[in-house]
PDB file of C-alpha atoms in Angstrom:
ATOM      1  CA  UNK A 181      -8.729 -12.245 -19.399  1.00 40.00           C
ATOM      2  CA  UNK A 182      -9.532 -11.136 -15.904  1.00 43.00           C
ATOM      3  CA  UNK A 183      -7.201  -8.224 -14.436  1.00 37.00           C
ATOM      4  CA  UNK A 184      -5.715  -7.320 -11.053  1.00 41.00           C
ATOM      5  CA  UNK A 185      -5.616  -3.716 -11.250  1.00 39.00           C
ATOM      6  CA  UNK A 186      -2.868  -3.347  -8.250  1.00 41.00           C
ATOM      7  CA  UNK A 187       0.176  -6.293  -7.593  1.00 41.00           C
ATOM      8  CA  UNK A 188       2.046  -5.940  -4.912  1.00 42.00           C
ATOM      9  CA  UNK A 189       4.605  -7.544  -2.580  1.00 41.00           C
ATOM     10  CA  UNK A 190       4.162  -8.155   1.417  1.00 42.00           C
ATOM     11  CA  UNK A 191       0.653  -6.728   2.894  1.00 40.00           C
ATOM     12  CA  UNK A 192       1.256  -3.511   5.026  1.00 37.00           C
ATOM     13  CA  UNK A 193      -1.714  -4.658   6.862  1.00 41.00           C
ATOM     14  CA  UNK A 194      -5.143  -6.043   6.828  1.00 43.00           C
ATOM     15  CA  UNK A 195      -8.420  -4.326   7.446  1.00 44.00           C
ATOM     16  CA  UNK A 196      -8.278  -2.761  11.513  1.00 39.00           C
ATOM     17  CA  UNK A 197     -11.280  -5.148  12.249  1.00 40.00           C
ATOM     18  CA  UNK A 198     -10.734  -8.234  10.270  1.00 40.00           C
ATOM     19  CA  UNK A 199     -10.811 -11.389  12.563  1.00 34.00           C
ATOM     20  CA  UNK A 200      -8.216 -13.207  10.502  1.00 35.00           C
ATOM     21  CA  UNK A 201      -4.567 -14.809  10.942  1.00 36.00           C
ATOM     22  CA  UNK A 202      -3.411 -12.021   8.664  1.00 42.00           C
ATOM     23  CA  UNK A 203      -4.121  -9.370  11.564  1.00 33.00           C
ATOM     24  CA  UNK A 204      -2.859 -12.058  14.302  1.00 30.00           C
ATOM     25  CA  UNK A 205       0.778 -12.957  13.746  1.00 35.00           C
ATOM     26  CA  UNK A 206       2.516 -13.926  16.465  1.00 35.00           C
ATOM     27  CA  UNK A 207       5.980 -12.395  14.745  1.00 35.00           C
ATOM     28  CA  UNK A 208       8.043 -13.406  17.895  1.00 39.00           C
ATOM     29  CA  UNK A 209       6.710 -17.283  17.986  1.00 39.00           C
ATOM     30  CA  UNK A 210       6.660 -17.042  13.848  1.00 41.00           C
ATOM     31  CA  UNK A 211      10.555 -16.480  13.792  1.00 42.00           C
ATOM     32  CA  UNK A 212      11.030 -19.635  16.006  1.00 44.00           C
ATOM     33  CA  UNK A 213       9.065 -21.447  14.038  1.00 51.00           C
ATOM     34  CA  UNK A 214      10.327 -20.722  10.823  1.00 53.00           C
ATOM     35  CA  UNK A 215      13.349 -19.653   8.968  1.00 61.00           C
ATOM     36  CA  UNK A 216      13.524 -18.066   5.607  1.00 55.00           C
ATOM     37  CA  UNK A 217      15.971 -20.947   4.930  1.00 57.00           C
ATOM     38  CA  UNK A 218      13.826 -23.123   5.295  1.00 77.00           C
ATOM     39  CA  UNK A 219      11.473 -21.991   2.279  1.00 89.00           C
ATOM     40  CA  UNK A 220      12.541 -24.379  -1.139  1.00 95.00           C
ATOM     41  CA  UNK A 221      11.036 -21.808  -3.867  1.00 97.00           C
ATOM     42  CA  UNK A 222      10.460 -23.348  -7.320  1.00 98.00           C
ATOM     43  CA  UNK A 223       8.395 -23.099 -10.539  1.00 98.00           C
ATOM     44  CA  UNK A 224       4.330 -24.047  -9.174  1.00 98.00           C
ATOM     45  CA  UNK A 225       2.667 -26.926 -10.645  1.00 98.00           C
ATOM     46  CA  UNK A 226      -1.005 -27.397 -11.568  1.00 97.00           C
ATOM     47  CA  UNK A 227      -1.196 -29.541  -8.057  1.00 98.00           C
ATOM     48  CA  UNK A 228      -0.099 -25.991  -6.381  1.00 98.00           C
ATOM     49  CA  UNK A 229      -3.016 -23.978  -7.517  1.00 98.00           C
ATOM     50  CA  UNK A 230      -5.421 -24.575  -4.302  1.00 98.00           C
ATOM     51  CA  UNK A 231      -2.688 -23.178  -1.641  1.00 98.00           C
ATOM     52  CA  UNK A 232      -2.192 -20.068  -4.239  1.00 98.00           C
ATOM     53  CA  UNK A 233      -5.264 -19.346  -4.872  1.00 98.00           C
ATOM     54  CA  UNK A 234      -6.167 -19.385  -1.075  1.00 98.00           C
ATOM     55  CA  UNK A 235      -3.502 -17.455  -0.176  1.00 98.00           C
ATOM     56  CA  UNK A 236      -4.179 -14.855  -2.887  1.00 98.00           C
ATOM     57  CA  UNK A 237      -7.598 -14.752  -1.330  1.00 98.00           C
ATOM     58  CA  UNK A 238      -6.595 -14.115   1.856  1.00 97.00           C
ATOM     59  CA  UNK A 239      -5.725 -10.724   0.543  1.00 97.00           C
ATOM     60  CA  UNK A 240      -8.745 -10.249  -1.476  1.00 98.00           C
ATOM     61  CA  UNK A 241     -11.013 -10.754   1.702  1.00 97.00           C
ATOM     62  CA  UNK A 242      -9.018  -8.972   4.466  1.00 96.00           C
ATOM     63  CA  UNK A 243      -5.994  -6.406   2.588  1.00 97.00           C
ATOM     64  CA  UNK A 244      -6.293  -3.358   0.165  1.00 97.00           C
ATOM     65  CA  UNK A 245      -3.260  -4.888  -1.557  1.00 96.00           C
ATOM     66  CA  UNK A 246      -5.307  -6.161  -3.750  1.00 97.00           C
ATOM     67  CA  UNK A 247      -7.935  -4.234  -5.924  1.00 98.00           C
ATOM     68  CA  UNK A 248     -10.508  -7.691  -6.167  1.00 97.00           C
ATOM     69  CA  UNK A 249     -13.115  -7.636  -4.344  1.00 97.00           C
ATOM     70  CA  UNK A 250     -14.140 -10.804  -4.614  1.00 98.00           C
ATOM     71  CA  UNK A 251     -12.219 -14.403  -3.856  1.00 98.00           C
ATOM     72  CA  UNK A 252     -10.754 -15.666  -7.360  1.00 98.00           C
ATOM     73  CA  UNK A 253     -12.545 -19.486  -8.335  1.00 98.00           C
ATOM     74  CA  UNK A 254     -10.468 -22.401  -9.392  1.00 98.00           C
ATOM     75  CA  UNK A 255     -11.369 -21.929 -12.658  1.00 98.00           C
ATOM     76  CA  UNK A 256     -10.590 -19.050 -13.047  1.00 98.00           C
ATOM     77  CA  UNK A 257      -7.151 -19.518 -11.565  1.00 98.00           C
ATOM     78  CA  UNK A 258      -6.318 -22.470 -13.579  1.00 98.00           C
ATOM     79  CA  UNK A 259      -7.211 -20.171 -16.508  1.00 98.00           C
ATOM     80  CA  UNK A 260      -4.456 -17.470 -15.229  1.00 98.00           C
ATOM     81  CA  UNK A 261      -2.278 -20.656 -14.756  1.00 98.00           C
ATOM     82  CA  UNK A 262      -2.110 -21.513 -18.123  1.00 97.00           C
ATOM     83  CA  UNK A 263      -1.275 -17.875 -19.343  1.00 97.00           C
ATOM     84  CA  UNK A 264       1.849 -19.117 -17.799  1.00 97.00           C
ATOM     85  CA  UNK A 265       4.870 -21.387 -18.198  1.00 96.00           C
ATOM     86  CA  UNK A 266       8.258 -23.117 -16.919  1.00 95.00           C
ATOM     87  CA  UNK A 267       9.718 -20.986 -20.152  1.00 95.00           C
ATOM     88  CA  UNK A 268       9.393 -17.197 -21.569  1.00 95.00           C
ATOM     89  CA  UNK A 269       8.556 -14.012 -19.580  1.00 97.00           C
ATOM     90  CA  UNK A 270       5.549 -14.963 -17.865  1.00 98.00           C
ATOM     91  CA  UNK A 271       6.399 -17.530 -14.578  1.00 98.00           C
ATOM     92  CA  UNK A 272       4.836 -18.443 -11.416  1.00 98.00           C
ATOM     93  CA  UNK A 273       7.261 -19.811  -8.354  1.00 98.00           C
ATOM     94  CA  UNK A 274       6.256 -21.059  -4.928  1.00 98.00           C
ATOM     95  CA  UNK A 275       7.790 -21.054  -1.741  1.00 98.00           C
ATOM     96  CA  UNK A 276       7.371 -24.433  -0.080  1.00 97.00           C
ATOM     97  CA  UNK A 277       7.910 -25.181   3.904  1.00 95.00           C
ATOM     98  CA  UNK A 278       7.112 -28.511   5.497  1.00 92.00           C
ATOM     99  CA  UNK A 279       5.597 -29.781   2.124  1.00 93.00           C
ATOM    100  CA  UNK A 280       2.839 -26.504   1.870  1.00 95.00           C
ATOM    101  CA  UNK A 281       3.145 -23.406  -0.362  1.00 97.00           C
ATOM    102  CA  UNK A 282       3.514 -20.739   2.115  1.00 97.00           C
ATOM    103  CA  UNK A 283       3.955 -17.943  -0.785  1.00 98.00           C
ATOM    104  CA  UNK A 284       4.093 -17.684  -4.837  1.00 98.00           C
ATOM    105  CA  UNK A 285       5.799 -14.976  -6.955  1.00 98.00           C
ATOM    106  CA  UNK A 286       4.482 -14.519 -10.756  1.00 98.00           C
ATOM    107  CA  UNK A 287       5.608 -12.473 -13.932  1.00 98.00           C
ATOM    108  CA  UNK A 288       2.398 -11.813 -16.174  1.00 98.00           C
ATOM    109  CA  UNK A 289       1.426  -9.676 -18.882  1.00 97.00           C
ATOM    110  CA  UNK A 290       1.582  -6.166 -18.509  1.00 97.00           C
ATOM    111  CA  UNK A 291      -0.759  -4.502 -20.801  1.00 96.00           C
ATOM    112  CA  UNK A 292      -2.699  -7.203 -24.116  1.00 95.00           C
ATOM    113  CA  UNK A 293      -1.146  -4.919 -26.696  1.00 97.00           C
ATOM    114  CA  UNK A 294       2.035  -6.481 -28.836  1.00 97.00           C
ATOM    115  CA  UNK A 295       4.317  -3.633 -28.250  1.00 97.00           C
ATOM    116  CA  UNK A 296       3.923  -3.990 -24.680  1.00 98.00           C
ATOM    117  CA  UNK A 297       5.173  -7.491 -24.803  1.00 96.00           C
ATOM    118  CA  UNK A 298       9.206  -6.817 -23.592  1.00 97.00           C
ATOM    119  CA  UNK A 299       7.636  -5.439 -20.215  1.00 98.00           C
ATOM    120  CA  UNK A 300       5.586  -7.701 -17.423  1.00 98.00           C
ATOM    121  CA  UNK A 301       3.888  -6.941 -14.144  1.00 98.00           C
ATOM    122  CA  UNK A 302       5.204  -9.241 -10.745  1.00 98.00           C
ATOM    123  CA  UNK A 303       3.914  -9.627  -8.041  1.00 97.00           C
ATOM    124  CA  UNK A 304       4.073 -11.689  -4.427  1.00 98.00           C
ATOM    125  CA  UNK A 305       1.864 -12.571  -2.074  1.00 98.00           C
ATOM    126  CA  UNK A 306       2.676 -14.232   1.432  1.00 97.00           C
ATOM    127  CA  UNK A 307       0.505 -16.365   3.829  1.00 96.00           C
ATOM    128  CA  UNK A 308      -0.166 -14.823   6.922  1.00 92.00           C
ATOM    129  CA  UNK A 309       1.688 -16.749   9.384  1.00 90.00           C
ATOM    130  CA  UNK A 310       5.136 -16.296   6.862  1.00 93.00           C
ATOM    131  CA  UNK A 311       5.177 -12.572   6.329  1.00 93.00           C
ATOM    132  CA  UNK A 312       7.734 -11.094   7.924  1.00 91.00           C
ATOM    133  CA  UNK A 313      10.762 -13.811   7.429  1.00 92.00           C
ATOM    134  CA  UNK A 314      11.910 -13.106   4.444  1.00 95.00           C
ATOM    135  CA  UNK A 315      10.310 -15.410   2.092  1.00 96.00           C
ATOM    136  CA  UNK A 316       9.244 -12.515  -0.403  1.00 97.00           C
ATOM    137  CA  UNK A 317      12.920 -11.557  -1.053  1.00 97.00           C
ATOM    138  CA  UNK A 318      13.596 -15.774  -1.698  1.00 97.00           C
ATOM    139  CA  UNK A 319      10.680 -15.616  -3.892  1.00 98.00           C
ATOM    140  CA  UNK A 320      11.386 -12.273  -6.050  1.00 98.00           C
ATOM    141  CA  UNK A 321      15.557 -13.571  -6.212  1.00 97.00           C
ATOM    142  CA  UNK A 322      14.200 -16.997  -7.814  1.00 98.00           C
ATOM    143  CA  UNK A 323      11.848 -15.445  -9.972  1.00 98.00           C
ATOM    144  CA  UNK A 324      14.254 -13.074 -11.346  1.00 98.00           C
ATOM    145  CA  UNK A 325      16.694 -15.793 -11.871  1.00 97.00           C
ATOM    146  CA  UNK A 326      14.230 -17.368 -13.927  1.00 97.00           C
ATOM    147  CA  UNK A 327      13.608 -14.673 -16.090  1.00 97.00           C
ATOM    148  CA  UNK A 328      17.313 -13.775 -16.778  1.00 95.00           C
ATOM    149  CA  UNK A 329      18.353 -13.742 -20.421  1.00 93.00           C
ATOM    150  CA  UNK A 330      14.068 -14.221 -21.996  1.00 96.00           C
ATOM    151  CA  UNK A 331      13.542 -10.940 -23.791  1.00 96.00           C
ATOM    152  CA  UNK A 332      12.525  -9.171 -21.070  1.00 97.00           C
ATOM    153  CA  UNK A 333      12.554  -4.994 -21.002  1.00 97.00           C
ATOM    154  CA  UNK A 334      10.868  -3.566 -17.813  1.00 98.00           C
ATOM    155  CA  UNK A 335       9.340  -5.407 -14.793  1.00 98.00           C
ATOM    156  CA  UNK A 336       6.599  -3.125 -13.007  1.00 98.00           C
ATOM    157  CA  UNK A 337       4.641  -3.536  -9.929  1.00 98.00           C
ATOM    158  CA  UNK A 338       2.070  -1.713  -8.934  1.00 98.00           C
ATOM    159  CA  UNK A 339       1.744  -1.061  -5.364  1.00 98.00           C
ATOM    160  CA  UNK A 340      -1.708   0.483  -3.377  1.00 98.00           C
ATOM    161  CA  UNK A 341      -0.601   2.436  -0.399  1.00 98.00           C
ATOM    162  CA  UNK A 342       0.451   2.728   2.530  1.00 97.00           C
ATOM    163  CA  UNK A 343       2.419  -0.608   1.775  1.00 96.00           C
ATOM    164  CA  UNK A 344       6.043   0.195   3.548  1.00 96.00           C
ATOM    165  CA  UNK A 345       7.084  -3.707   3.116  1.00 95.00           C
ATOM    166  CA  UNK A 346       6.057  -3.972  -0.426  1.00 96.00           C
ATOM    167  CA  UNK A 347       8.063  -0.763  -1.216  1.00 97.00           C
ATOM    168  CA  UNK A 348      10.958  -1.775   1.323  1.00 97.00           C
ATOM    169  CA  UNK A 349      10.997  -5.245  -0.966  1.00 97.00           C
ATOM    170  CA  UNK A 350      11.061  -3.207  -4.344  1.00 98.00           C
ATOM    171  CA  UNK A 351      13.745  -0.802  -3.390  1.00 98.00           C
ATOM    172  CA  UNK A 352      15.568  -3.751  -2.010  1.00 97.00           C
ATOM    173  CA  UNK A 353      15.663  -5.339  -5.213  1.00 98.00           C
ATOM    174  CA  UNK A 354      16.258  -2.228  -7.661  1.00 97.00           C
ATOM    175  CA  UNK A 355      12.817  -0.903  -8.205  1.00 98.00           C
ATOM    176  CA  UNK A 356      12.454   2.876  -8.834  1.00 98.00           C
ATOM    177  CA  UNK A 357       9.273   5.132  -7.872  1.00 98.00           C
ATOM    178  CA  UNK A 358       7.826   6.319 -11.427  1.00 98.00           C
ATOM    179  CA  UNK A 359       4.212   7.079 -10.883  1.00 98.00           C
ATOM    180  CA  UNK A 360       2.154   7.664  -8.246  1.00 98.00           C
ATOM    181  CA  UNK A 361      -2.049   8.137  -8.608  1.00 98.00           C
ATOM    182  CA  UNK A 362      -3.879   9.436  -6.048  1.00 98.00           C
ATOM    183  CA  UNK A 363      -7.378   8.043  -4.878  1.00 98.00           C
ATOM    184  CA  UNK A 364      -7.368   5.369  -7.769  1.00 97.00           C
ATOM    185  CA  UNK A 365      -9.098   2.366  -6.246  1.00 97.00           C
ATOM    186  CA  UNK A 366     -11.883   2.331  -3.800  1.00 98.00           C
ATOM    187  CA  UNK A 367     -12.322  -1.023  -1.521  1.00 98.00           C
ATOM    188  CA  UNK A 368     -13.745  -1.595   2.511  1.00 98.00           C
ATOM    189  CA  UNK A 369     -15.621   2.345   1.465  1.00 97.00           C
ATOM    190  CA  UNK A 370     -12.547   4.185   0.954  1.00 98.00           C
ATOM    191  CA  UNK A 371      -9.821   5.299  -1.789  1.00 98.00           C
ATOM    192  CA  UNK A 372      -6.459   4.401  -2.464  1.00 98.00           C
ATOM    193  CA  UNK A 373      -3.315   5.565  -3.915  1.00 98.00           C
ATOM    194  CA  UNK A 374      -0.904   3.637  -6.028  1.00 98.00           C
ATOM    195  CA  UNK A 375       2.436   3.951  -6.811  1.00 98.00           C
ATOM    196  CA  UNK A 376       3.584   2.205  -9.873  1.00 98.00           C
ATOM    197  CA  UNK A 377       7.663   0.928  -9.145  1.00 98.00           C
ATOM    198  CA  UNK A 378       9.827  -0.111 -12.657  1.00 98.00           C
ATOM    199  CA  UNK A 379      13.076  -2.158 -12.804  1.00 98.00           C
ATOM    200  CA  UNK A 380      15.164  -2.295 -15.521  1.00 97.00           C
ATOM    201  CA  UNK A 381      15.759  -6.026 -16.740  1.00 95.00           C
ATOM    202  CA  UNK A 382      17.861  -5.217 -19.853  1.00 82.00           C
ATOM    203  CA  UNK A 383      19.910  -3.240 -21.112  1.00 66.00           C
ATOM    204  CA  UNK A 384      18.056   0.236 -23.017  1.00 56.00           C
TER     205      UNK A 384
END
């Protein structure tokens, strides 16, 4: 199975010199045009797997949020897809505004070995033109409602810094600091630190 070293929330921000809607939000004219209530978030479907993928690629291209380097295929997210269901502890949801996914949220495996099998690793990733208004928060409170009461230990989330909206989202929703590495990814010829967050999802 293919492995996402870092998951994190919102992007801080995108490479200083990437030409992309990620780096241009218009936050002013974003908030008019869209409210966080607006966002229905719900488990994906197979027919959702195009807008994640893109958005998750978005990231990949243009953001250190993400340790890829290169843009995830279809295949291979179908194949992460099916590592994934509308039952247990590993979930994907989408936010969904004016019929397009404008965000997902997912709960996957944490480490392959058995005993690690009561924690997972989330994660959320925003498009561009939605960061900012709230939509991570709708997707993390779904998710976690989904989860509630599946045999579920720890939640972790591994976040590559500086990243204060992914860690403002974390702390928001219970998250403590645990770990934090120094230089342990390099991407666009540089290093990064990450700091691994843990929330408690039952009780010890």
């Amino acid at each position: 199975m293919r492995s996402t070293f870092v998951i994190v929330a919102v992007p801080f921000a995108p490479r200083a010199d990437a030409g992309h809607r990620l780096a241009r939000v218009d936050t002013e004219a974003a908030s008019r045009a869209f409210r966080p209530a607006d966002a229905l978030v719900r488990p994906a479907t197979q027919d959702d797997l195009g807008s994640v993928n893109e958005i998750y690629n978005e990231y990949v291209v243009q953001s250190h949020a993400t340790f890829d380097v290169a843009p995830t295929t279809m295949e291979w997210r179908r194949e992460w897809f099916g590592q994934h269901g509308l039952g247990g502890r590993y979930r994907v949801m989408v936010a969904v505004a004016d019929g397009r996914v404008i965000g997902y949220a997912s709960s996957s495996r944490f480490r392959p070995k058995p005993a690690y099998e009561t924690s997972v690793e989330v994660s959320v990733y925003i498009e561009g033109s939605a960061v900012g208004q709230g939509v991570g928060a709708r997707l993390y409170t779904g998710l976690f409602a989904e989860l509630r009461g599946e045999d579920i230990h720890r939640a972790y989330a591994g976040i590559a810094l500086p990243n204060p909206a992914s860690v403002a989202l974390h702390d928001r929703f219970g998250f403590k600091k645990v770990a934090h590495f120094t230089e342990q990814g390099r991407k666009f010829g540089r290093y990064w630190d990450v700091a691994w967050y843990e929330k408690a999802l039952s009780p010890a």
